[in-house]
């Protein structure tokens, strides 16, 4: 009954936390939610680096206020190639095992994705595969869906197309605008991202095909909740 597959993350502990680098472009509330959960000891994760791709990102001040190690790698000043090279140097020098994109507005090139294969995660504010890309809340409202939400997924070479780790729904009300829906989804995002990192730091996740599943826990001597197999 054990599930074969490619392991995702690893079994981390408070003494040996999963080392995570967070890439940001904007406000940084997801980064903050992750860092706070880690600092409170809710998840065996350590944010070893925050990298912002632009000096105006509000996330920079937030990360500094949390005492995190922040680097600014300015895309506009460096240009595409030099930017991605520097970004790689920063992330590798930090010793990060996992890269978490949190409101990071750039598409990582294929070489970058391959270098960190199955070790990059992203959060997108829709229930993928619906409404990938830009303005997902506007897309959701214009389509008329009654439920939207957020998705934490592995990053592959496409846009918002990688295997799904966690999804959480949010009702869309008749009066919702992209802004009100974004605010409701954002709150849920913060919990979903922490939950996904908790799973990745449990050493229980495996990738089988496109599916991210919890492997049976016989080896750990306990029973996996929700691990019903058919
Ligand atoms: C979030 O809704 C995230 O899903 C999207 O951009 C927003 C970033 O918010 N990609 P923050 O920077 O984490 O506050």
Tab-separated table of C-alpha atoms and ligand atoms in Angstrom:
chain	number	residue	atom	x	y	z
A	1	UNK	CA	0.000	0.000	0.000
A	2	UNK	CA	2.988	2.295	-0.004
A	3	UNK	CA	2.952	4.885	-2.759
A	4	UNK	CA	5.971	5.142	-4.965
A	5	UNK	CA	6.863	8.524	-6.288
A	6	UNK	CA	9.399	11.279	-6.175
A	7	UNK	CA	9.855	12.661	-2.669
A	8	UNK	CA	9.054	16.330	-2.126
A	9	UNK	CA	10.646	18.302	0.679
A	10	UNK	CA	12.036	16.297	3.559
A	11	UNK	CA	11.349	15.346	7.146
A	12	UNK	CA	12.495	18.455	8.982
A	13	UNK	CA	12.461	19.147	12.718
A	14	UNK	CA	12.854	22.173	14.963
A	15	UNK	CA	16.552	21.325	15.281
A	16	UNK	CA	16.944	20.749	11.578
A	17	UNK	CA	14.420	23.013	9.847
A	18	UNK	CA	13.698	23.066	6.138
A	19	UNK	CA	15.668	26.019	4.771
A	20	UNK	CA	13.501	28.200	2.574
A	21	UNK	CA	14.328	31.199	0.372
A	22	UNK	CA	11.353	33.433	-0.395
A	23	UNK	CA	11.213	35.471	-3.609
A	24	UNK	CA	9.007	38.560	-3.570
A	25	UNK	CA	8.047	41.448	-5.823
A	26	UNK	CA	5.409	43.334	-3.835
A	27	UNK	CA	3.826	43.770	-0.465
A	28	UNK	CA	5.079	40.544	1.115
A	29	UNK	CA	2.146	39.447	3.253
A	30	UNK	CA	2.571	35.790	2.280
A	31	UNK	CA	6.285	35.997	3.041
A	32	UNK	CA	5.407	37.470	6.430
A	33	UNK	CA	2.837	34.759	7.172
A	34	UNK	CA	5.445	32.080	6.415
A	35	UNK	CA	8.176	33.784	8.434
A	36	UNK	CA	5.903	34.344	11.421
A	37	UNK	CA	4.641	30.758	11.446
A	38	UNK	CA	8.257	29.579	11.282
A	39	UNK	CA	9.353	31.934	14.052
A	40	UNK	CA	6.457	30.773	16.263
A	41	UNK	CA	7.605	27.197	15.782
A	42	UNK	CA	4.361	26.166	14.046
A	43	UNK	CA	6.318	24.673	11.158
A	44	UNK	CA	9.883	23.304	11.121
A	45	UNK	CA	10.951	25.854	8.546
A	46	UNK	CA	13.592	28.562	8.555
A	47	UNK	CA	13.430	31.472	6.141
A	48	UNK	CA	17.126	31.770	5.312
A	49	UNK	CA	16.764	34.483	2.667
A	50	UNK	CA	14.266	36.879	1.156
A	51	UNK	CA	15.070	38.173	-2.331
A	52	UNK	CA	13.180	41.097	-3.853
A	53	UNK	CA	13.374	41.745	-7.580
A	54	UNK	CA	12.807	45.477	-7.195
A	55	UNK	CA	13.924	48.019	-4.621
A	56	UNK	CA	10.396	49.437	-4.181
A	57	UNK	CA	8.915	46.172	-2.919
A	58	UNK	CA	7.097	46.708	0.379
A	59	UNK	CA	8.204	43.205	1.319
A	60	UNK	CA	11.750	44.470	1.910
A	61	UNK	CA	10.817	46.566	4.936
A	62	UNK	CA	8.550	43.819	6.256
A	63	UNK	CA	11.309	41.234	5.987
A	64	UNK	CA	13.862	43.498	7.644
A	65	UNK	CA	11.437	44.214	10.470
A	66	UNK	CA	11.205	40.471	10.997
A	67	UNK	CA	14.995	40.251	11.194
A	68	UNK	CA	15.297	38.280	7.974
A	69	UNK	CA	18.262	38.309	5.627
A	70	UNK	CA	17.100	40.341	2.621
A	71	UNK	CA	18.755	40.859	-0.754
A	72	UNK	CA	17.576	43.126	-3.514
A	73	UNK	CA	18.403	41.815	-6.963
A	74	UNK	CA	17.131	44.564	-9.203
A	75	UNK	CA	15.792	43.105	-12.443
A	76	UNK	CA	15.530	46.434	-14.214
A	77	UNK	CA	19.065	47.481	-13.328
A	78	UNK	CA	20.665	44.121	-14.160
A	79	UNK	CA	18.716	42.889	-17.154
A	80	UNK	CA	17.352	39.411	-17.636
A	81	UNK	CA	20.468	37.251	-17.792
A	82	UNK	CA	22.518	38.928	-15.108
A	83	UNK	CA	19.446	39.070	-12.910
A	84	UNK	CA	18.853	35.337	-13.056
A	85	UNK	CA	22.540	34.627	-12.488
A	86	UNK	CA	22.642	36.840	-9.395
A	87	UNK	CA	19.388	35.402	-8.144
A	88	UNK	CA	20.834	31.917	-8.405
A	89	UNK	CA	23.971	32.980	-6.538
A	90	UNK	CA	21.925	34.538	-3.752
A	91	UNK	CA	19.678	31.527	-3.328
A	92	UNK	CA	22.510	29.008	-3.496
A	93	UNK	CA	24.676	30.979	-1.071
A	94	UNK	CA	21.791	31.014	1.410
A	95	UNK	CA	21.779	27.224	1.581
A	96	UNK	CA	18.060	27.137	0.780
A	97	UNK	CA	16.599	23.721	0.051
A	98	UNK	CA	13.308	25.106	-1.174
A	99	UNK	CA	12.368	28.301	-3.007
A	100	UNK	CA	8.966	29.803	-2.200
A	101	UNK	CA	7.543	32.373	-4.611
A	102	UNK	CA	5.293	34.739	-2.682
A	103	UNK	CA	3.799	37.453	-4.820
A	104	UNK	CA	6.787	37.062	-7.135
A	105	UNK	CA	5.783	38.534	-10.453
A	106	UNK	CA	8.388	37.051	-12.797
A	107	UNK	CA	8.567	33.813	-14.686
A	108	UNK	CA	11.687	31.841	-13.848
A	109	UNK	CA	13.527	30.626	-16.954
A	110	UNK	CA	13.594	26.880	-17.690
A	111	UNK	CA	17.265	26.492	-16.644
A	112	UNK	CA	16.410	27.963	-13.279
A	113	UNK	CA	13.392	25.716	-12.834
A	114	UNK	CA	15.414	22.639	-13.802
A	115	UNK	CA	18.155	23.573	-11.359
A	116	UNK	CA	15.616	23.488	-8.512
A	117	UNK	CA	13.405	20.785	-9.948
A	118	UNK	CA	10.507	19.992	-7.600
A	119	UNK	CA	11.981	22.454	-5.088
A	120	UNK	CA	10.164	25.645	-6.128
A	121	UNK	CA	6.648	26.386	-4.918
A	122	UNK	CA	4.282	29.210	-5.782
A	123	UNK	CA	0.961	30.532	-4.550
A	124	UNK	CA	-1.653	31.655	-7.019
A	125	UNK	CA	-4.930	33.283	-5.988
A	126	UNK	CA	-7.352	31.079	-7.911
A	127	UNK	CA	-8.356	27.446	-7.949
A	128	UNK	CA	-6.006	26.273	-10.678
A	129	UNK	CA	-6.203	25.234	-13.431
A	130	UNK	CA	-8.871	27.944	-13.612
A	131	UNK	CA	-7.653	31.476	-14.108
A	132	UNK	CA	-3.863	31.227	-14.307
A	133	UNK	CA	-1.716	34.234	-15.106
A	134	UNK	CA	-2.582	37.852	-14.522
A	135	UNK	CA	-5.695	39.273	-12.839
A	136	UNK	CA	-7.125	35.976	-11.631
A	137	UNK	CA	-9.777	37.687	-9.477
A	138	UNK	CA	-11.050	39.714	-12.404
A	139	UNK	CA	-11.050	36.566	-14.538
A	140	UNK	CA	-12.992	34.666	-11.855
A	141	UNK	CA	-15.635	37.362	-11.439
A	142	UNK	CA	-16.060	37.899	-15.163
A	143	UNK	CA	-16.458	34.164	-15.657
A	144	UNK	CA	-19.140	34.135	-12.973
A	145	UNK	CA	-17.738	31.401	-10.742
A	146	UNK	CA	-19.348	31.063	-7.332
A	147	UNK	CA	-16.227	29.696	-5.685
A	148	UNK	CA	-12.665	30.846	-6.129
A	149	UNK	CA	-9.717	30.386	-3.794
A	150	UNK	CA	-6.016	29.781	-3.875
A	151	UNK	CA	-3.548	27.131	-4.937
A	152	UNK	CA	-0.065	26.319	-3.706
A	153	UNK	CA	1.735	24.357	-6.382
A	154	UNK	CA	5.117	23.171	-7.560
A	155	UNK	CA	6.638	25.373	-10.216
A	156	UNK	CA	7.299	23.797	-13.573
A	157	UNK	CA	8.285	25.438	-16.831
A	158	UNK	CA	4.770	26.711	-17.553
A	159	UNK	CA	2.747	29.514	-15.968
A	160	UNK	CA	0.843	28.417	-12.843
A	161	UNK	CA	0.764	24.921	-14.306
A	162	UNK	CA	2.714	22.722	-11.885
A	163	UNK	CA	1.412	19.940	-9.615
A	164	UNK	CA	-0.950	21.105	-6.882
A	165	UNK	CA	0.009	20.784	-3.214
A	166	UNK	CA	-2.819	22.613	-1.397
A	167	UNK	CA	-6.013	24.324	-2.545
A	168	UNK	CA	-8.466	26.266	-0.427
A	169	UNK	CA	-11.847	27.592	-1.607
A	170	UNK	CA	-13.369	31.027	-1.024
A	171	UNK	CA	-16.995	31.841	-1.927
A	172	UNK	CA	-17.555	34.557	-4.501
A	173	UNK	CA	-20.454	36.793	-3.446
A	174	UNK	CA	-22.693	38.721	-5.821
A	175	UNK	CA	-21.284	42.059	-4.713
A	176	UNK	CA	-17.630	41.028	-4.973
A	177	UNK	CA	-15.200	43.093	-7.002
A	178	UNK	CA	-11.677	41.934	-7.880
A	179	UNK	CA	-10.499	43.933	-4.867
A	180	UNK	CA	-12.908	42.468	-2.302
A	181	UNK	CA	-12.341	38.964	-3.607
A	182	UNK	CA	-8.566	39.490	-3.474
A	183	UNK	CA	-8.805	40.529	0.173
A	184	UNK	CA	-10.838	37.439	1.116
A	185	UNK	CA	-8.550	35.104	-0.799
A	186	UNK	CA	-5.400	36.676	0.648
A	187	UNK	CA	-6.375	35.708	4.194
A	188	UNK	CA	-6.847	32.133	3.084
A	189	UNK	CA	-3.583	32.213	1.150
A	190	UNK	CA	-1.605	32.882	4.304
A	191	UNK	CA	-2.920	29.705	5.926
A	192	UNK	CA	-2.654	27.643	2.748
A	193	UNK	CA	0.994	28.544	2.235
A	194	UNK	CA	1.892	27.630	5.807
A	195	UNK	CA	-0.019	24.373	5.438
A	196	UNK	CA	1.812	23.514	2.214
A	197	UNK	CA	5.174	24.200	3.820
A	198	UNK	CA	4.184	22.119	6.798
A	199	UNK	CA	3.445	19.215	4.458
A	200	UNK	CA	6.726	19.723	2.597
A	201	UNK	CA	8.607	19.774	5.900
A	202	UNK	CA	6.914	16.554	7.011
A	203	UNK	CA	8.784	14.338	4.583
A	204	UNK	CA	5.490	12.682	3.667
A	205	UNK	CA	4.786	14.158	0.254
A	206	UNK	CA	5.531	12.401	-2.979
A	207	UNK	CA	4.861	13.270	-6.586
A	208	UNK	CA	3.261	10.548	-8.672
A	209	UNK	CA	2.619	11.775	-12.192
A	210	UNK	CA	0.959	15.143	-11.637
A	211	UNK	CA	-0.408	14.204	-8.238
A	212	UNK	CA	1.097	15.315	-4.970
A	213	UNK	CA	0.053	12.777	-2.358
A	214	UNK	CA	0.955	11.823	1.174
A	215	UNK	CA	2.804	8.577	1.162
A	216	UNK	CA	1.580	5.845	3.452
A	217	UNK	CA	3.189	6.197	6.813
A	218	UNK	CA	3.932	2.572	7.715
A	219	UNK	CA	7.617	3.449	7.819
A	220	UNK	CA	6.902	6.188	10.372
A	221	UNK	CA	4.862	3.866	12.538
A	222	UNK	CA	1.619	5.838	12.363
A	223	UNK	CA	-1.449	6.134	10.202
A	224	UNK	CA	-1.778	8.816	7.571
A	225	UNK	CA	-4.979	10.749	7.994
A	226	UNK	CA	-6.777	11.150	4.739
A	227	UNK	CA	-4.532	8.597	3.035
A	228	UNK	CA	-7.324	6.340	1.864
A	229	UNK	CA	-6.194	4.421	-1.172
A	230	UNK	CA	-8.324	2.731	-3.720
B	1	LIG	C1	-1.042	37.220	-3.593
B	1	LIG	O1	-2.415	37.259	-3.837
B	1	LIG	C2	-0.389	36.148	-4.407
B	1	LIG	O2	-1.140	34.992	-4.503
B	1	LIG	C3	-0.308	36.831	-5.748
B	1	LIG	O3	0.060	38.144	-5.458
B	1	LIG	C4	-0.374	38.479	-4.148
B	1	LIG	C5	0.845	38.838	-3.364
B	1	LIG	O4	0.553	39.286	-2.097
B	1	LIG	N1	0.561	36.122	-6.635
B	1	LIG	P1	1.715	39.451	-1.008
B	1	LIG	O5	2.869	40.181	-1.701
B	1	LIG	O6	2.122	38.103	-0.539
B	1	LIG	O7	1.114	40.285	0.070
